mmCIF file of C-alpha atoms in Angstrom:
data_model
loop_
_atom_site.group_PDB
_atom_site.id
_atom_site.type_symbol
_atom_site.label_atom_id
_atom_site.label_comp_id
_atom_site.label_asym_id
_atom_site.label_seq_id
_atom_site.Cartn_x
_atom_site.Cartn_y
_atom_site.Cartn_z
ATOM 1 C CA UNK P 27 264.961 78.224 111.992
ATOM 2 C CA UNK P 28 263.214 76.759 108.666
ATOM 3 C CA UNK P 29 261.683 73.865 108.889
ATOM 4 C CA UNK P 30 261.846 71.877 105.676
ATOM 5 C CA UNK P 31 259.792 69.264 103.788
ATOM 6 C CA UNK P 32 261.828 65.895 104.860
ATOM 7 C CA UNK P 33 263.407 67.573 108.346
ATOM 8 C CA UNK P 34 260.476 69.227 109.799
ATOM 9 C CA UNK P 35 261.092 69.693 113.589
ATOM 10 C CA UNK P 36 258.243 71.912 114.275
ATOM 11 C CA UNK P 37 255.021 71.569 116.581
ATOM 12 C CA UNK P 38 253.012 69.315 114.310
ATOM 13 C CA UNK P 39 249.679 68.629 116.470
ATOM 14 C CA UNK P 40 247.104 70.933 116.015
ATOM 15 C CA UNK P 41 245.289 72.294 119.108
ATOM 16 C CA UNK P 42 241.963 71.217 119.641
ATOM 17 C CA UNK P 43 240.207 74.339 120.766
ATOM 18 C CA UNK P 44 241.359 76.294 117.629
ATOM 19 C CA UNK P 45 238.999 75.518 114.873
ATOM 20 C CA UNK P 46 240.132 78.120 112.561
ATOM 21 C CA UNK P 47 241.755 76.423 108.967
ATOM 22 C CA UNK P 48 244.714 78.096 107.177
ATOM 23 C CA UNK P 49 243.425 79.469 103.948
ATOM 24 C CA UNK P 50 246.684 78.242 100.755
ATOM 25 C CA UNK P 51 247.173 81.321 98.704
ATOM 26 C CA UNK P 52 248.907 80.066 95.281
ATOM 27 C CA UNK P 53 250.757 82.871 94.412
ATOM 28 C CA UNK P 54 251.117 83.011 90.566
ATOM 29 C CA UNK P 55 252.632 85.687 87.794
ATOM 30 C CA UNK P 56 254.603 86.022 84.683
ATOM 31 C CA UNK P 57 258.162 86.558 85.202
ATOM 32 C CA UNK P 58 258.978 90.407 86.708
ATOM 33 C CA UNK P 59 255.510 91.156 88.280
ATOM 34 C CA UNK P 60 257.095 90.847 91.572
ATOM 35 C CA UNK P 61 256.236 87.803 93.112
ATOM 36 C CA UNK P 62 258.716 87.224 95.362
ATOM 37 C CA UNK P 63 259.065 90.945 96.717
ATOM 38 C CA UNK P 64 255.001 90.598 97.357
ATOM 39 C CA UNK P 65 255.787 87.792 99.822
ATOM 40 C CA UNK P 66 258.430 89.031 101.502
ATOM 41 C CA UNK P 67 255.914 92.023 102.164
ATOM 42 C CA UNK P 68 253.171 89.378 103.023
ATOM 43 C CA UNK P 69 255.960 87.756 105.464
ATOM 44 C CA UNK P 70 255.625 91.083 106.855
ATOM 45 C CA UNK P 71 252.549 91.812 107.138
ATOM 46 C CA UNK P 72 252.005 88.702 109.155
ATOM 47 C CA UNK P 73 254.537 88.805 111.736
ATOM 48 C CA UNK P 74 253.273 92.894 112.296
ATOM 49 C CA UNK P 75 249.736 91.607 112.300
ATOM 50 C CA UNK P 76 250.451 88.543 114.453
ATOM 51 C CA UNK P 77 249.273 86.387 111.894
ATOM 52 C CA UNK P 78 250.495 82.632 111.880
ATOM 53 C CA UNK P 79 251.771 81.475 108.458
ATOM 54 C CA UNK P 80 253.658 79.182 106.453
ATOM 55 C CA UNK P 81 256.176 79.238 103.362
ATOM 56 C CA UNK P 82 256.327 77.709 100.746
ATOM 57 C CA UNK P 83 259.183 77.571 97.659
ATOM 58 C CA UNK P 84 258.661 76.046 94.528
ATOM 59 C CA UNK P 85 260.412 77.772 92.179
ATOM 60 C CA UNK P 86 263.923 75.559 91.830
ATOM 61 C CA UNK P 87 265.773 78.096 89.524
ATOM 62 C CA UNK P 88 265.948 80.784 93.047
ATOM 63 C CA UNK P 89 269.704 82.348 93.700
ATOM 64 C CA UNK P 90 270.550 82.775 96.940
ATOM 65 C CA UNK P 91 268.186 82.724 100.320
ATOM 66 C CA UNK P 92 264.827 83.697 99.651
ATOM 67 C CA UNK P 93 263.279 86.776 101.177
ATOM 68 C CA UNK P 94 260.405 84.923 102.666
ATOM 69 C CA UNK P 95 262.471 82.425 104.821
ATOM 70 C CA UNK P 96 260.392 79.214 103.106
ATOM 71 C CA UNK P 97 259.606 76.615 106.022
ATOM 72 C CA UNK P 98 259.737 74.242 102.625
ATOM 73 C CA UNK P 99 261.574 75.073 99.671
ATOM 74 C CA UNK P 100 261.725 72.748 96.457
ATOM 75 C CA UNK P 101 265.608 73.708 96.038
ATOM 76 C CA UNK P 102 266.236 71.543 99.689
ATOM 77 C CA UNK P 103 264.718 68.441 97.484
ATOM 78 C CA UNK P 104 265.566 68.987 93.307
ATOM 79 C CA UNK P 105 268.944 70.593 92.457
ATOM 80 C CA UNK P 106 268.021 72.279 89.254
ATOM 81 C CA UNK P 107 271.302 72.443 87.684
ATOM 82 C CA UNK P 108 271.772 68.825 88.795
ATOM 83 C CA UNK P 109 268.446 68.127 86.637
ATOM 84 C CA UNK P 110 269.493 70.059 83.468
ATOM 85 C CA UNK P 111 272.756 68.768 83.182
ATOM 86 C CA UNK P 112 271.506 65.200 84.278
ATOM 87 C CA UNK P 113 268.724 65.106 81.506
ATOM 88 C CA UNK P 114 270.148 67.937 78.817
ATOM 89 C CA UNK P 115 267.164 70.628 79.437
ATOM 90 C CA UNK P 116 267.371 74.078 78.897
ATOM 91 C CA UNK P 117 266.150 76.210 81.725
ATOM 92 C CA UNK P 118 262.472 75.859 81.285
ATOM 93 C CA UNK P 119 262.827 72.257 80.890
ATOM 94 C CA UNK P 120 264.727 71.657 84.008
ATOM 95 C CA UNK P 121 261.559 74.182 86.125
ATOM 96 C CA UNK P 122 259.356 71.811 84.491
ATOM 97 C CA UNK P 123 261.050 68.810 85.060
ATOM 98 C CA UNK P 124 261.694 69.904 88.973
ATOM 99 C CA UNK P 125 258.149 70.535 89.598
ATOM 100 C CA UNK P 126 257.423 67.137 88.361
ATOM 101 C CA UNK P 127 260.017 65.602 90.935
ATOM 102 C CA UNK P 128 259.082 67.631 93.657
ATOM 103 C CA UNK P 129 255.278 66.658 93.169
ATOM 104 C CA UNK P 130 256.108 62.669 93.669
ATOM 105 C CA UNK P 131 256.804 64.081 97.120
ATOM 106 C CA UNK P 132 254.245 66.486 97.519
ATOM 107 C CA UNK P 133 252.184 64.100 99.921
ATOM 108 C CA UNK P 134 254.373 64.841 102.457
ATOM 109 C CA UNK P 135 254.090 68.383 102.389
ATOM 110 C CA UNK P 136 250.244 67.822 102.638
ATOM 111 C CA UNK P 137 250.760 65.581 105.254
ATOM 112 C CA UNK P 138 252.666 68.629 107.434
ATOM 113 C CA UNK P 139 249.915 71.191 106.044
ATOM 114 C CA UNK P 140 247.197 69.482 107.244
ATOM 115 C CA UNK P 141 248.410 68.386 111.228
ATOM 116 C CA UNK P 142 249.088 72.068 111.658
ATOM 117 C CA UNK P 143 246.323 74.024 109.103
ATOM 118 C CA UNK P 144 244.267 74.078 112.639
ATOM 119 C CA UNK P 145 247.361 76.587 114.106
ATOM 120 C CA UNK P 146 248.165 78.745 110.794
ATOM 121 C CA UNK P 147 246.207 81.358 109.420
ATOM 122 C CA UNK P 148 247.644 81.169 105.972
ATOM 123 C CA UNK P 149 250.163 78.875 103.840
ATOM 124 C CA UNK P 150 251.595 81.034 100.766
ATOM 125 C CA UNK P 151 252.747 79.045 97.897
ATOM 126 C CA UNK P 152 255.199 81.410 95.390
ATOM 127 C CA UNK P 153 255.436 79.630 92.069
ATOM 128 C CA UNK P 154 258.137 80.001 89.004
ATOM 129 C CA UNK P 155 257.916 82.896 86.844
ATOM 130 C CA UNK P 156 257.282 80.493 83.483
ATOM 131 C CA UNK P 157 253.029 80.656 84.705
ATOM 132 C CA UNK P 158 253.079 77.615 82.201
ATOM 133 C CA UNK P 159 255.789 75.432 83.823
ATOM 134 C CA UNK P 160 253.286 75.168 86.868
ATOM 135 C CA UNK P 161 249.582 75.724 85.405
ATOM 136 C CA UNK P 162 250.098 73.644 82.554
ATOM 137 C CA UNK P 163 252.354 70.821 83.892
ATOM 138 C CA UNK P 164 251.507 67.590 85.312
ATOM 139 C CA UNK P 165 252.439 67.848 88.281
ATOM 140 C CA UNK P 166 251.568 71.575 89.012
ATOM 141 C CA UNK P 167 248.296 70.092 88.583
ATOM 142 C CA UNK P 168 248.954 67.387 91.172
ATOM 143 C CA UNK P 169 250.013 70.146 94.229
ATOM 144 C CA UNK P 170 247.210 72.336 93.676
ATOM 145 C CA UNK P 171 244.670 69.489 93.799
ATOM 146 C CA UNK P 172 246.269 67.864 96.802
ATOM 147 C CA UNK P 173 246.500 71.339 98.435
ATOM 148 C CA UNK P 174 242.700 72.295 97.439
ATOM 149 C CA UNK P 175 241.688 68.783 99.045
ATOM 150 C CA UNK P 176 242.971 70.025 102.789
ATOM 151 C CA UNK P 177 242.184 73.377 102.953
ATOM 152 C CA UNK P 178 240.458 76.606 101.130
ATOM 153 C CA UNK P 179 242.684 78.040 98.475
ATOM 154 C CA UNK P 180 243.054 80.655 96.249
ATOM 155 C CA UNK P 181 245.094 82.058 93.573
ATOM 156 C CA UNK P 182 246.950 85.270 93.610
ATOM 157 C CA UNK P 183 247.536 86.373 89.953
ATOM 158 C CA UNK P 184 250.242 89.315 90.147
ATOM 159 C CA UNK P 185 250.366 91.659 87.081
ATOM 160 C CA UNK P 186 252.738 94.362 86.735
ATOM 161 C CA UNK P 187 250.914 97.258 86.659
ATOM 162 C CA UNK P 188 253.865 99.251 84.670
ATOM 163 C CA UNK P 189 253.402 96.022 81.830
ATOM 164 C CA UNK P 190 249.431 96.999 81.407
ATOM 165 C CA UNK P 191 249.520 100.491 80.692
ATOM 166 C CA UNK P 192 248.902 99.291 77.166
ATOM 167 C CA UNK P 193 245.562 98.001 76.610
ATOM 168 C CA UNK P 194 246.766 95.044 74.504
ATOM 169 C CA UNK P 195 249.285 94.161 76.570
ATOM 170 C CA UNK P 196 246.605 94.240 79.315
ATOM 171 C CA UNK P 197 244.311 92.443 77.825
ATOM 172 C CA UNK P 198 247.151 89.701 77.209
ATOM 173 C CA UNK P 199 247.915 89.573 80.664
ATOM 174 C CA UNK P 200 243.591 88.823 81.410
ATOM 175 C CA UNK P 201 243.304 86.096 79.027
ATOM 176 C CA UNK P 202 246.566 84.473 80.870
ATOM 177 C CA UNK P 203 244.821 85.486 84.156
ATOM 178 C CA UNK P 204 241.730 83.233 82.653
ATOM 179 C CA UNK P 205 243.725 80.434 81.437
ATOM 180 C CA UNK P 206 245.138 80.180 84.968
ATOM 181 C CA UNK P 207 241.591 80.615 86.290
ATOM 182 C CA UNK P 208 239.956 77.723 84.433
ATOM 183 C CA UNK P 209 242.950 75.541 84.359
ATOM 184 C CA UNK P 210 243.157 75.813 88.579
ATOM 185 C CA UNK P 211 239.111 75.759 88.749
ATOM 186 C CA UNK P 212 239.843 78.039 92.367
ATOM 187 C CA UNK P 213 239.026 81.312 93.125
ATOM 188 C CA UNK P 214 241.582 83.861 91.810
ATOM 189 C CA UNK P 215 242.271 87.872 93.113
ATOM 190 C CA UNK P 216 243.330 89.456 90.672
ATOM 191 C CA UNK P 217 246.230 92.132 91.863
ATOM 192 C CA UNK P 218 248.529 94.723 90.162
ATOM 193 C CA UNK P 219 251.495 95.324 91.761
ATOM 194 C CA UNK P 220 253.573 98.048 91.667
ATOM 195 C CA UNK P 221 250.736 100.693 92.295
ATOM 196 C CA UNK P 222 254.045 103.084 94.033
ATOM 197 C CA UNK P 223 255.423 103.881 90.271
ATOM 198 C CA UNK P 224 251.854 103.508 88.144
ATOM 199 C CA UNK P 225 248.536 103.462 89.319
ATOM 200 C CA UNK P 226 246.004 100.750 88.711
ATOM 201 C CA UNK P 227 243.108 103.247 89.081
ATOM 202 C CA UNK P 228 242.278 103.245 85.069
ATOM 203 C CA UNK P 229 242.785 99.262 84.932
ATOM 204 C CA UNK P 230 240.405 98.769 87.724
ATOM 205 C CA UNK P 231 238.161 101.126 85.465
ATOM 206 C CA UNK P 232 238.455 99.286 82.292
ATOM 207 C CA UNK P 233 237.453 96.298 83.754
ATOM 208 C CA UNK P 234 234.100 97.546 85.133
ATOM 209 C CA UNK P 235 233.397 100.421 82.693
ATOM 210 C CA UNK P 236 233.622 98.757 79.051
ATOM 211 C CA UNK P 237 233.639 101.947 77.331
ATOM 212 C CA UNK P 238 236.666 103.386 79.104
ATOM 213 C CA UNK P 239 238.628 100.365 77.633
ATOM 214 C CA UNK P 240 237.268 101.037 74.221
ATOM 215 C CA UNK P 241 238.720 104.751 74.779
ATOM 216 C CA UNK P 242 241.918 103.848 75.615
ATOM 217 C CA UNK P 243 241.813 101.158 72.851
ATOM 218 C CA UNK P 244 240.987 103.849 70.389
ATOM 219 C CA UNK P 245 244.002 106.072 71.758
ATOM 220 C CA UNK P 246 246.548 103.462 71.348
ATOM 221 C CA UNK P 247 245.679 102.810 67.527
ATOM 222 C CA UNK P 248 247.926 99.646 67.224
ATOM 223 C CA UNK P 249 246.208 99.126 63.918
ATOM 224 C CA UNK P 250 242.850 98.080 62.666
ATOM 225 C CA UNK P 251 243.245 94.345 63.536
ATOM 226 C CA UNK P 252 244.632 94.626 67.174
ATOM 227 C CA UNK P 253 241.675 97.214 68.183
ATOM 228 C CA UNK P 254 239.038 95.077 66.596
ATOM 229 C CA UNK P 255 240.472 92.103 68.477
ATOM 230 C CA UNK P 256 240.674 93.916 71.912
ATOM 231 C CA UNK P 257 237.273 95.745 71.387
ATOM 232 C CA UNK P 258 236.021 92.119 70.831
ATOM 233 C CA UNK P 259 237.765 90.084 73.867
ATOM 234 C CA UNK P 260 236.945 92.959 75.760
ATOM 235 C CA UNK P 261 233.182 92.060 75.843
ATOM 236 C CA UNK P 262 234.190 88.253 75.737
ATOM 237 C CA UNK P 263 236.160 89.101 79.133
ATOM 238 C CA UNK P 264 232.897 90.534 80.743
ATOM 239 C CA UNK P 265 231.839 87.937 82.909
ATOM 240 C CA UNK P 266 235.447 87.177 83.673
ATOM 241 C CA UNK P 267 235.865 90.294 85.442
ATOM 242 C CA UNK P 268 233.080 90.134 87.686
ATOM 243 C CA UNK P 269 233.739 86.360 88.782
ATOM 244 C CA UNK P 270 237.433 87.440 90.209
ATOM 245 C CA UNK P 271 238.736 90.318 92.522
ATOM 246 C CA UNK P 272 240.956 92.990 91.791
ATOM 247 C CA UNK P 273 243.243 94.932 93.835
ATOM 248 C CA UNK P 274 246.196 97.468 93.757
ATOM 249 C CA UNK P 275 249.358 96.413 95.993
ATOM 250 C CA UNK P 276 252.922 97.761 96.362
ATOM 251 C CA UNK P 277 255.056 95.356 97.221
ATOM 252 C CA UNK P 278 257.831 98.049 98.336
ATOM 253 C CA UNK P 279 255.724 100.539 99.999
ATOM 254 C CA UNK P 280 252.796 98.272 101.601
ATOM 255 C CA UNK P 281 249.991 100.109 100.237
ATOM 256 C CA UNK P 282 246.996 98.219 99.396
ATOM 257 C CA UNK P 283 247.361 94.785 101.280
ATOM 258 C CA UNK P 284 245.314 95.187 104.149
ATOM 259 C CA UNK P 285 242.631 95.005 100.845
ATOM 260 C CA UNK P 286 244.249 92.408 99.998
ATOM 261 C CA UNK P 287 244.220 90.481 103.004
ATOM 262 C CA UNK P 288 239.917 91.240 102.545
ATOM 263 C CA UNK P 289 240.008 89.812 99.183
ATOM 264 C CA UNK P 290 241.532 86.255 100.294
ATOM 265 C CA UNK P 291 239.013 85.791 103.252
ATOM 266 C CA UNK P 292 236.232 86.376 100.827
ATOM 267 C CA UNK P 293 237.888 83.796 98.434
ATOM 268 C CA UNK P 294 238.066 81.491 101.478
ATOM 269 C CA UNK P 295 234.424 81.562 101.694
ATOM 270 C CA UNK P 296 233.669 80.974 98.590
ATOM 271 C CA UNK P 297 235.896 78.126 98.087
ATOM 272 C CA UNK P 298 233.959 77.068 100.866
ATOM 273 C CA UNK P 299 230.432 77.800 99.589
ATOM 274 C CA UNK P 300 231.304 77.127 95.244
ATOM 275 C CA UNK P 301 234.196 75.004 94.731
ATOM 276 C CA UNK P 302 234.375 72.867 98.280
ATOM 277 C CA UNK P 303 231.379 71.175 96.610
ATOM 278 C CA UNK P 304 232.012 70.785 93.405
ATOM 279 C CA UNK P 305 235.645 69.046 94.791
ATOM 280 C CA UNK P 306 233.445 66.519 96.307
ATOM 281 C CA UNK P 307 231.073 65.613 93.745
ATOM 282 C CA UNK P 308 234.305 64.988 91.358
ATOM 283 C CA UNK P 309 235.322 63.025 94.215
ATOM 284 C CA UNK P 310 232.091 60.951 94.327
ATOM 285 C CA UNK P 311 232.048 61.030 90.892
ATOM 286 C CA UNK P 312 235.472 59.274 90.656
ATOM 287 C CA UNK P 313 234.557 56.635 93.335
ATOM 288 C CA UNK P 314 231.577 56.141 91.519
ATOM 289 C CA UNK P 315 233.810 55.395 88.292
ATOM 290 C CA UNK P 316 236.575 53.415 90.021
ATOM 291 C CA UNK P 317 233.504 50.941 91.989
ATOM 292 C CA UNK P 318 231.759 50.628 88.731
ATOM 293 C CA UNK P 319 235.658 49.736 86.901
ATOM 294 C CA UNK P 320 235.887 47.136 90.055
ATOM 295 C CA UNK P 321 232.201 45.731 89.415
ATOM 296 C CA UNK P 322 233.870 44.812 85.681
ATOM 297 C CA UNK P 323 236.778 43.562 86.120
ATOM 298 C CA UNK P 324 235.657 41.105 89.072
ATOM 299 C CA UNK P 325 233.016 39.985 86.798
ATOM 300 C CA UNK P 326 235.664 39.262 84.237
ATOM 301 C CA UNK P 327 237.489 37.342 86.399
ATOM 302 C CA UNK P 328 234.202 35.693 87.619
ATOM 303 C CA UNK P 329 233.431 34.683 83.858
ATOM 304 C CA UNK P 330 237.240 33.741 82.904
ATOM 305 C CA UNK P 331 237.047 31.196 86.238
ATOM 306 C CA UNK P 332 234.125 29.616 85.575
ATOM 307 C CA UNK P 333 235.224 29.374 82.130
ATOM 308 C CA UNK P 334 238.360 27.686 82.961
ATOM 309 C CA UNK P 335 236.559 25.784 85.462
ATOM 310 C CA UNK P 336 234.590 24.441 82.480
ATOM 311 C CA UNK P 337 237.368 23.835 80.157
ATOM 312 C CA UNK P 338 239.419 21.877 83.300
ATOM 313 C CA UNK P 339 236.029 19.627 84.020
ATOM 314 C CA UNK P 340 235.760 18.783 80.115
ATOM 315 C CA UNK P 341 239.080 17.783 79.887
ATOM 316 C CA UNK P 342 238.917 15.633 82.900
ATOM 317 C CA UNK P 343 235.866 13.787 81.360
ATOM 318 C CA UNK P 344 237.676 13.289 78.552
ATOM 319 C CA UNK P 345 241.074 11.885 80.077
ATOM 320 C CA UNK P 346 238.977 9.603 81.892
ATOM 321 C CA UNK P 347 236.781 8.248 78.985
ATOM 322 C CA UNK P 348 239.897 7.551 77.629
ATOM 323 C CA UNK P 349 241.445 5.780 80.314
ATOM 324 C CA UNK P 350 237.994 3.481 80.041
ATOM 325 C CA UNK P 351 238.812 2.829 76.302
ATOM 326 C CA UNK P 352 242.370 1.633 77.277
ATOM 327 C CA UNK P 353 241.077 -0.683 80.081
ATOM 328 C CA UNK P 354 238.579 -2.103 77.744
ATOM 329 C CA UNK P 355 240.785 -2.665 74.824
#
């Protein structure tokens, strides 16, 4: 039975003796990488590994049931042919537009992830195929900060292994990977799907071993220009490499997620140990902001009452000398 965001009849108090938080895995990839087949075989991996989790939907443009059985799925709240015809958007538009629905109700969802985060292990996210419909939008923004506030998350950045084999095209697919990465300010793993038709072995290589990449750049002779370029980012994409975790997953076949499964509790910890506090000093940086905003505007109001108070006493004195030149005359 699915439970969904505004009919959830599930167990919502979490049991006291269980300590243990659900780690939020934002699962994130261009369109085709195979995002949706990885969490079905996540789905599985749980239930054979008796592993509590939770499902999330938010990409609106889905056909039919999704392979995951979503507890919460945005389609249940935003009907995205409703929203395209409704507002005239094309199909990008109307994801966009969706997300930015759904997220005016994305308290809620909190609000169920955090009573039972104490009696799940994880809570996978799967996002739409346009990356930038979710990383760059407003409110994609506003569900992965509300999610990163009640619990440790990550992102998963699928590539498509078959889509790399190129070293340009690979490189394109890292500097999305790092736009997602600083955009999201969470720990990202890094994995290449579809390891059961091409192996990631020599992408895993070119991201440790720079002059393997400047090999294969020199064997794919796109033209002076593109190898220049890539020989260039590929230096500039150094430290980007050895801030994120990479790992080779088939979706179809399995192989590859038990390291997987490695790679997110080690992001766990160090959201808990890097970006748990920096969240709060933005926090107590804001609250800082919004006391001094107060401190200004009430003495504002202080200076506009006593001004008025001022202007109301003078005019009194003067209604009342005139009253005495009246009498007198």
């Amino acid at each position: 039975e699915q439970n969904h965001v505004f009919g959830f009849a599930g167990k919502e108090e979490a049991s006291p003796d269980n300590k243990s938080q659900a780690i939020a895995v934002l699962v994130i990839g261009m369109a085709g990488a195979g995002k949706t087949t990885l969490m079905h075989r996540l789905n599985l991996y749980m239930v054979e590994h008796s592993l509590r989790g939770y499902y999330i939907n938010l990409d609106p443009a889905v056909r039919g049931d999704t392979p995951f059985a979503a507890n919460i799925d945005i389609r249940d709240t935003v009907d995205y042919k409703e929203v395209m015809q409704q507002y005239g958007l094309g199909p990008n538009g109307a994801i966009l537009t969706s997300l930015n629905l759904f997220a005016t109700k994305f308290d809620q969802v909190v609000g169920i992830l955090e009573r039972r985060k104490h009696e799940l292990d994880y809570v996978f996210i799967d996002t739409p195929g346009q990356i930038e419909a979710f990383t760059w939008s407003a409110g994609g923004r506003i569900i992965h900060e509300l999610i990163a506030s009640a619990m440790p998350t990550a992102v998963l950045y699928v590539s498509d292994t078959t889509r790399c084999v190129s070293p340009t095209t690979f490189m394109s697919n890292m500097l999305y990977a790092t736009s997602v990465l600083y955009k999201s300010q969470l720990p990202m793993v890094c994995v290449f799907n579809k390891v059961d038709v091409v192996p990631c072995d020599f992408l895993l290589e070119w991201m440790v071993d720079f002059e393997s990449y400047q090999a294969a750049v020199d064997v794919d002779a796109k033209g002076e220009y593109m190898g220049s370029l890539n020989r260039s980012l590929s230096l500039a994409m150094e430290e980007f490499y050895k801030t994120i975790k990479s790992v080779g997953v088939s979706a179809v076949t399995g192989e590859g997620v038990d390291k997987l499964f490695d790679c997110l509790q080690s992001a766990a910890k160090e959201f808990n140990d890097t970006y748990l506090p920096e969240l709060e000093r933005r926090k107590d940086a804001k609250v800082k902001v919004d006391l001094k905003k107060q401190e200004i505007d009430l003495a504002r109001l202080q200076q506009d009452f006593k001004q008025s108070t001022n202007l109301s006493t003078s005019a009194t004195v003067t209604q009342a000398n005139s009253n005495s030149d009246s009498t007198a005359t």
